[in-house]
């Protein structure tokens, strides 16, 4: 299969007590870890099923201590795994793009996280299409909390602007869009998605993917809450 673009997943090992702590309560630390693990696994399924994508995972954290560590380790074998590096999140994002470019020069990149397990291969294909076809040099998918869930770049070297954008803020999406435009990019808009920060987010996203690992993990909290 010809690889048309890199599909980069920014991931954190879902270690109970450290992953998705804003879900607690009503979730326990163990349940929050299970939800984070399920989100990552469902995301990896969508990513590895996306035609034309070269799956790359930029990972941080202790995977050996994570929920579903063996299952995640097996899923990661379908991808190329690189380590996140940098002193803050924006820098780690920029460095992940730079590390991909060093090995796969010339390939566009679509970057997502592990907090939108409702993504599908069709959605990811549609997200990168405007970049591959030259309609836009970048695309950005906003999140309902003011951040963003997806970034596509024709030239991933432009991701260096991410190091200057404050992350996890209510205006992170707007400031990222402004930074990309200021560097001369034509930025197209992707659909707005809800990412998973709170239990209300988790329940809303789970309803979009009935029968998924993520929905089952969230349902376990419904039963015990």
PDB file of N, CA and C in Angstrom, residues 131-200:
ATOM      1  N   UNK A 131      -5.786  18.762   2.372  1.00  0.00           N
ATOM      2  CA  UNK A 131      -4.339  18.970   2.341  1.00  0.00           C
ATOM      3  C   UNK A 131      -3.722  18.172   1.197  1.00  0.00           C
ATOM      4  N   UNK A 132      -4.130  16.917   1.048  1.00  0.00           N
ATOM      5  CA  UNK A 132      -3.573  16.085  -0.013  1.00  0.00           C
ATOM      6  C   UNK A 132      -3.913  16.624  -1.399  1.00  0.00           C
ATOM      7  N   UNK A 133      -5.106  17.225  -1.513  1.00  0.00           N
ATOM      8  CA  UNK A 133      -5.538  17.740  -2.817  1.00  0.00           C
ATOM      9  C   UNK A 133      -5.083  19.168  -3.067  1.00  0.00           C
ATOM     10  N   UNK A 134      -4.437  19.795  -2.075  1.00  0.00           N
ATOM     11  CA  UNK A 134      -3.897  21.133  -2.265  1.00  0.00           C
ATOM     12  C   UNK A 134      -4.881  22.260  -2.051  1.00  0.00           C
ATOM     13  N   UNK A 135      -6.082  21.943  -1.562  1.00  0.00           N
ATOM     14  CA  UNK A 135      -7.056  23.005  -1.313  1.00  0.00           C
ATOM     15  C   UNK A 135      -6.637  23.873  -0.130  1.00  0.00           C
ATOM     16  N   UNK A 136      -5.967  23.271   0.835  1.00  0.00           N
ATOM     17  CA  UNK A 136      -5.476  23.996   2.011  1.00  0.00           C
ATOM     18  C   UNK A 136      -4.080  23.474   2.341  1.00  0.00           C
ATOM     19  N   UNK A 137      -3.256  24.356   2.899  1.00  0.00           N
ATOM     20  CA  UNK A 137      -1.934  23.916   3.362  1.00  0.00           C
ATOM     21  C   UNK A 137      -1.979  23.430   4.799  1.00  0.00           C
ATOM     22  N   UNK A 138      -3.112  23.678   5.479  1.00  0.00           N
ATOM     23  CA  UNK A 138      -3.318  23.177   6.838  1.00  0.00           C
ATOM     24  C   UNK A 138      -4.816  23.049   7.079  1.00  0.00           C
ATOM     25  N   UNK A 139      -5.178  22.133   7.965  1.00  0.00           N
ATOM     26  CA  UNK A 139      -6.561  22.031   8.434  1.00  0.00           C
ATOM     27  C   UNK A 139      -6.517  21.893   9.949  1.00  0.00           C
ATOM     28  N   UNK A 140      -7.548  22.420  10.611  1.00  0.00           N
ATOM     29  CA  UNK A 140      -7.602  22.378  12.068  1.00  0.00           C
ATOM     30  C   UNK A 140      -9.018  22.023  12.490  1.00  0.00           C
ATOM     31  N   UNK A 141      -9.119  21.056  13.382  1.00  0.00           N
ATOM     32  CA  UNK A 141     -10.415  20.640  13.903  1.00  0.00           C
ATOM     33  C   UNK A 141     -10.582  21.099  15.339  1.00  0.00           C
ATOM     34  N   UNK A 142     -11.506  21.990  15.580  1.00  0.00           N
ATOM     35  CA  UNK A 142     -11.711  22.520  16.911  1.00  0.00           C
ATOM     36  C   UNK A 142     -12.408  21.525  17.827  1.00  0.00           C
ATOM     37  N   UNK A 143     -12.167  21.685  19.114  1.00  0.00           N
ATOM     38  CA  UNK A 143     -12.862  20.908  20.147  1.00  0.00           C
ATOM     39  C   UNK A 143     -13.859  21.815  20.852  1.00  0.00           C
ATOM     40  N   UNK A 144     -14.889  21.214  21.424  1.00  0.00           N
ATOM     41  CA  UNK A 144     -15.952  21.997  22.041  1.00  0.00           C
ATOM     42  C   UNK A 144     -15.483  22.795  23.250  1.00  0.00           C
ATOM     43  N   UNK A 145     -14.356  22.388  23.841  1.00  0.00           N
ATOM     44  CA  UNK A 145     -13.852  23.115  25.019  1.00  0.00           C
ATOM     45  C   UNK A 145     -12.930  24.269  24.655  1.00  0.00           C
ATOM     46  N   UNK A 146     -12.798  24.565  23.362  1.00  0.00           N
ATOM     47  CA  UNK A 146     -11.942  25.668  22.923  1.00  0.00           C
ATOM     48  C   UNK A 146     -10.575  25.243  22.452  1.00  0.00           C
ATOM     49  N   UNK A 147     -10.237  23.992  22.617  1.00  0.00           N
ATOM     50  CA  UNK A 147      -8.971  23.468  22.101  1.00  0.00           C
ATOM     51  C   UNK A 147      -9.134  22.954  20.683  1.00  0.00           C
ATOM     52  N   UNK A 148      -8.339  21.962  20.323  1.00  0.00           N
ATOM     53  CA  UNK A 148      -8.491  21.343  19.011  1.00  0.00           C
ATOM     54  C   UNK A 148      -8.128  19.863  19.101  1.00  0.00           C
ATOM     55  N   UNK A 149      -8.743  19.084  18.202  1.00  0.00           N
ATOM     56  CA  UNK A 149      -8.550  17.633  18.223  1.00  0.00           C
ATOM     57  C   UNK A 149      -7.706  17.135  17.058  1.00  0.00           C
ATOM     58  N   UNK A 150      -7.638  17.893  15.968  1.00  0.00           N
ATOM     59  CA  UNK A 150      -6.934  17.425  14.780  1.00  0.00           C
ATOM     60  C   UNK A 150      -6.224  18.554  14.057  1.00  0.00           C
ATOM     61  N   UNK A 151      -5.020  18.258  13.567  1.00  0.00           N
ATOM     62  CA  UNK A 151      -4.227  19.232  12.807  1.00  0.00           C
ATOM     63  C   UNK A 151      -3.591  18.522  11.628  1.00  0.00           C
ATOM     64  N   UNK A 152      -3.891  19.000  10.429  1.00  0.00           N
ATOM     65  CA  UNK A 152      -3.260  18.470   9.227  1.00  0.00           C
ATOM     66  C   UNK A 152      -2.346  19.507   8.605  1.00  0.00           C
ATOM     67  N   UNK A 153      -1.164  19.070   8.199  1.00  0.00           N
ATOM     68  CA  UNK A 153      -0.172  19.975   7.615  1.00  0.00           C
ATOM     69  C   UNK A 153       0.428  19.367   6.351  1.00  0.00           C
ATOM     70  N   UNK A 154       0.409  20.147   5.273  1.00  0.00           N
ATOM     71  CA  UNK A 154       1.084  19.699   4.059  1.00  0.00           C
ATOM     72  C   UNK A 154       2.583  19.598   4.291  1.00  0.00           C
ATOM     73  N   UNK A 155       3.129  20.541   5.042  1.00  0.00           N
ATOM     74  CA  UNK A 155       4.538  20.541   5.408  1.00  0.00           C
ATOM     75  C   UNK A 155       4.625  20.566   6.928  1.00  0.00           C
ATOM     76  N   UNK A 156       4.909  19.427   7.557  1.00  0.00           N
ATOM     77  CA  UNK A 156       4.890  19.371   9.026  1.00  0.00           C
ATOM     78  C   UNK A 156       5.947  20.222   9.705  1.00  0.00           C
ATOM     79  N   UNK A 157       6.867  20.789   8.939  1.00  0.00           N
ATOM     80  CA  UNK A 157       7.829  21.702   9.560  1.00  0.00           C
ATOM     81  C   UNK A 157       7.130  22.939  10.130  1.00  0.00           C
ATOM     82  N   UNK A 158       5.942  23.251   9.608  1.00  0.00           N
ATOM     83  CA  UNK A 158       5.188  24.393  10.137  1.00  0.00           C
ATOM     84  C   UNK A 158       4.654  24.135  11.544  1.00  0.00           C
ATOM     85  N   UNK A 159       4.738  22.894  12.019  1.00  0.00           N
ATOM     86  CA  UNK A 159       4.295  22.595  13.380  1.00  0.00           C
ATOM     87  C   UNK A 159       5.166  23.263  14.428  1.00  0.00           C
ATOM     88  N   UNK A 160       6.282  23.865  14.020  1.00  0.00           N
ATOM     89  CA  UNK A 160       7.132  24.536  15.008  1.00  0.00           C
ATOM     90  C   UNK A 160       6.384  25.671  15.713  1.00  0.00           C
ATOM     91  N   UNK A 161       5.304  26.195  15.094  1.00  0.00           N
ATOM     92  CA  UNK A 161       4.548  27.272  15.750  1.00  0.00           C
ATOM     93  C   UNK A 161       3.831  26.775  17.003  1.00  0.00           C
ATOM     94  N   UNK A 162       3.612  25.483  17.112  1.00  0.00           N
ATOM     95  CA  UNK A 162       2.888  24.943  18.264  1.00  0.00           C
ATOM     96  C   UNK A 162       3.643  25.162  19.568  1.00  0.00           C
ATOM     97  N   UNK A 163       4.951  25.248  19.476  1.00  0.00           N
ATOM     98  CA  UNK A 163       5.754  25.464  20.677  1.00  0.00           C
ATOM     99  C   UNK A 163       5.491  26.826  21.309  1.00  0.00           C
ATOM    100  N   UNK A 164       4.898  27.742  20.538  1.00  0.00           N
ATOM    101  CA  UNK A 164       4.638  29.082  21.042  1.00  0.00           C
ATOM    102  C   UNK A 164       3.182  29.302  21.440  1.00  0.00           C
ATOM    103  N   UNK A 165       2.354  28.271  21.298  1.00  0.00           N
ATOM    104  CA  UNK A 165       0.932  28.405  21.601  1.00  0.00           C
ATOM    105  C   UNK A 165       0.638  27.804  22.973  1.00  0.00           C
ATOM    106  N   UNK A 166       0.053  28.563  23.897  1.00  0.00           N
ATOM    107  CA  UNK A 166      -0.343  27.989  25.188  1.00  0.00           C
ATOM    108  C   UNK A 166      -1.402  26.903  24.992  1.00  0.00           C
ATOM    109  N   UNK A 167      -1.139  25.719  25.511  1.00  0.00           N
ATOM    110  CA  UNK A 167      -2.048  24.603  25.334  1.00  0.00           C
ATOM    111  C   UNK A 167      -2.995  24.484  26.524  1.00  0.00           C
ATOM    112  N   UNK A 168      -4.088  23.728  26.300  1.00  0.00           N
ATOM    113  CA  UNK A 168      -5.082  23.437  27.341  1.00  0.00           C
ATOM    114  C   UNK A 168      -5.729  24.701  27.893  1.00  0.00           C
ATOM    115  N   UNK A 169      -5.940  25.669  27.016  1.00  0.00           N
ATOM    116  CA  UNK A 169      -6.628  26.911  27.385  1.00  0.00           C
ATOM    117  C   UNK A 169      -7.933  27.013  26.598  1.00  0.00           C
ATOM    118  N   UNK A 170      -8.830  27.882  27.057  1.00  0.00           N
ATOM    119  CA  UNK A 170     -10.104  28.053  26.361  1.00  0.00           C
ATOM    120  C   UNK A 170      -9.937  28.637  24.968  1.00  0.00           C
ATOM    121  N   UNK A 171      -8.822  29.313  24.728  1.00  0.00           N
ATOM    122  CA  UNK A 171      -8.590  29.924  23.417  1.00  0.00           C
ATOM    123  C   UNK A 171      -7.467  29.245  22.642  1.00  0.00           C
ATOM    124  N   UNK A 172      -7.087  28.030  23.048  1.00  0.00           N
ATOM    125  CA  UNK A 172      -5.984  27.349  22.362  1.00  0.00           C
ATOM    126  C   UNK A 172      -6.294  27.131  20.888  1.00  0.00           C
ATOM    127  N   UNK A 173      -7.528  26.765  20.560  1.00  0.00           N
ATOM    128  CA  UNK A 173      -7.893  26.565  19.161  1.00  0.00           C
ATOM    129  C   UNK A 173      -7.733  27.825  18.347  1.00  0.00           C
ATOM    130  N   UNK A 174      -8.261  28.933  18.856  1.00  0.00           N
ATOM    131  CA  UNK A 174      -8.154  30.201  18.130  1.00  0.00           C
ATOM    132  C   UNK A 174      -6.703  30.630  17.978  1.00  0.00           C
ATOM    133  N   UNK A 175      -5.927  30.472  19.039  1.00  0.00           N
ATOM    134  CA  UNK A 175      -4.528  30.910  18.975  1.00  0.00           C
ATOM    135  C   UNK A 175      -3.693  30.016  18.060  1.00  0.00           C
ATOM    136  N   UNK A 176      -4.034  28.736  18.000  1.00  0.00           N
ATOM    137  CA  UNK A 176      -3.340  27.848  17.064  1.00  0.00           C
ATOM    138  C   UNK A 176      -3.659  28.236  15.630  1.00  0.00           C
ATOM    139  N   UNK A 177      -4.921  28.499  15.367  1.00  0.00           N
ATOM    140  CA  UNK A 177      -5.332  28.913  14.021  1.00  0.00           C
ATOM    141  C   UNK A 177      -4.631  30.210  13.617  1.00  0.00           C
ATOM    142  N   UNK A 178      -4.554  31.158  14.537  1.00  0.00           N
ATOM    143  CA  UNK A 178      -3.880  32.424  14.246  1.00  0.00           C
ATOM    144  C   UNK A 178      -2.390  32.218  13.981  1.00  0.00           C
ATOM    145  N   UNK A 179      -1.760  31.347  14.747  1.00  0.00           N
ATOM    146  CA  UNK A 179      -0.332  31.096  14.564  1.00  0.00           C
ATOM    147  C   UNK A 179      -0.058  30.445  13.211  1.00  0.00           C
ATOM    148  N   UNK A 180      -0.918  29.519  12.806  1.00  0.00           N
ATOM    149  CA  UNK A 180      -0.752  28.877  11.504  1.00  0.00           C
ATOM    150  C   UNK A 180      -0.946  29.885  10.373  1.00  0.00           C
ATOM    151  N   UNK A 181      -1.981  30.716  10.495  1.00  0.00           N
ATOM    152  CA  UNK A 181      -2.233  31.718   9.459  1.00  0.00           C
ATOM    153  C   UNK A 181      -1.105  32.738   9.388  1.00  0.00           C
ATOM    154  N   UNK A 182      -0.549  33.102  10.547  1.00  0.00           N
ATOM    155  CA  UNK A 182       0.535  34.069  10.575  1.00  0.00           C
ATOM    156  C   UNK A 182       1.794  33.541   9.900  1.00  0.00           C
ATOM    157  N   UNK A 183       1.926  32.216   9.820  1.00  0.00           N
ATOM    158  CA  UNK A 183       3.084  31.636   9.140  1.00  0.00           C
ATOM    159  C   UNK A 183       2.834  31.447   7.652  1.00  0.00           C
ATOM    160  N   UNK A 184       1.703  31.966   7.171  1.00  0.00           N
ATOM    161  CA  UNK A 184       1.422  31.958   5.743  1.00  0.00           C
ATOM    162  C   UNK A 184       0.602  30.784   5.248  1.00  0.00           C
ATOM    163  N   UNK A 185       0.018  30.004   6.145  1.00  0.00           N
ATOM    164  CA  UNK A 185      -0.743  28.825   5.738  1.00  0.00           C
ATOM    165  C   UNK A 185      -2.204  29.168   5.478  1.00  0.00           C
ATOM    166  N   UNK A 186      -2.805  28.473   4.510  1.00  0.00           N
ATOM    167  CA  UNK A 186      -4.249  28.543   4.263  1.00  0.00           C
ATOM    168  C   UNK A 186      -4.894  27.464   5.123  1.00  0.00           C
ATOM    169  N   UNK A 187      -5.630  27.870   6.128  1.00  0.00           N
ATOM    170  CA  UNK A 187      -6.136  26.935   7.135  1.00  0.00           C
ATOM    171  C   UNK A 187      -7.603  26.615   6.873  1.00  0.00           C
ATOM    172  N   UNK A 188      -7.884  25.356   6.602  1.00  0.00           N
ATOM    173  CA  UNK A 188      -9.252  24.898   6.445  1.00  0.00           C
ATOM    174  C   UNK A 188      -9.812  24.384   7.760  1.00  0.00           C
ATOM    175  N   UNK A 189     -11.126  24.345   7.846  1.00  0.00           N
ATOM    176  CA  UNK A 189     -11.799  23.950   9.082  1.00  0.00           C
ATOM    177  C   UNK A 189     -12.291  22.509   8.999  1.00  0.00           C
ATOM    178  N   UNK A 190     -12.036  21.748  10.058  1.00  0.00           N
ATOM    179  CA  UNK A 190     -12.572  20.405  10.209  1.00  0.00           C
ATOM    180  C   UNK A 190     -13.783  20.451  11.144  1.00  0.00           C
ATOM    181  N   UNK A 191     -14.573  19.391  11.183  1.00  0.00           N
ATOM    182  CA  UNK A 191     -15.713  19.379  12.113  1.00  0.00           C
ATOM    183  C   UNK A 191     -15.260  19.550  13.563  1.00  0.00           C
ATOM    184  N   UNK A 192     -16.085  20.193  14.349  1.00  0.00           N
ATOM    185  CA  UNK A 192     -15.832  20.340  15.783  1.00  0.00           C
ATOM    186  C   UNK A 192     -16.244  19.049  16.487  1.00  0.00           C
ATOM    187  N   UNK A 193     -15.366  18.535  17.339  1.00  0.00           N
ATOM    188  CA  UNK A 193     -15.648  17.311  18.091  1.00  0.00           C
ATOM    189  C   UNK A 193     -15.572  17.596  19.584  1.00  0.00           C
ATOM    190  N   UNK A 194     -16.210  16.737  20.349  1.00  0.00           N
ATOM    191  CA  UNK A 194     -16.069  16.773  21.801  1.00  0.00           C
ATOM    192  C   UNK A 194     -14.961  15.824  22.208  1.00  0.00           C
ATOM    193  N   UNK A 195     -13.972  16.319  22.939  1.00  0.00           N
ATOM    194  CA  UNK A 195     -12.982  15.408  23.493  1.00  0.00           C
ATOM    195  C   UNK A 195     -13.407  15.046  24.918  1.00  0.00           C
ATOM    196  N   UNK A 196     -12.666  14.153  25.539  1.00  0.00           N
ATOM    197  CA  UNK A 196     -13.087  13.562  26.813  1.00  0.00           C
ATOM    198  C   UNK A 196     -12.256  14.138  27.945  1.00  0.00           C
ATOM    199  N   UNK A 197     -12.850  15.051  28.692  1.00  0.00           N
ATOM    200  CA  UNK A 197     -12.215  15.598  29.886  1.00  0.00           C
ATOM    201  C   UNK A 197     -13.012  15.239  31.138  1.00  0.00           C
ATOM    202  N   UNK A 198     -14.338  15.381  31.068  1.00  0.00           N
ATOM    203  CA  UNK A 198     -15.205  15.151  32.217  1.00  0.00           C
ATOM    204  C   UNK A 198     -16.069  13.915  31.970  1.00  0.00           C
ATOM    205  N   UNK A 199     -16.758  13.461  33.009  1.00  0.00           N
ATOM    206  CA  UNK A 199     -17.627  12.298  32.841  1.00  0.00           C
ATOM    207  C   UNK A 199     -18.790  12.614  31.913  1.00  0.00           C
ATOM    208  N   UNK A 200     -19.247  13.876  31.902  1.00  0.00           N
ATOM    209  CA  UNK A 200     -20.307  14.261  30.955  1.00  0.00           C
ATOM    210  C   UNK A 200     -19.802  14.133  29.518  1.00  0.00           C
TER     211      UNK A 200
END
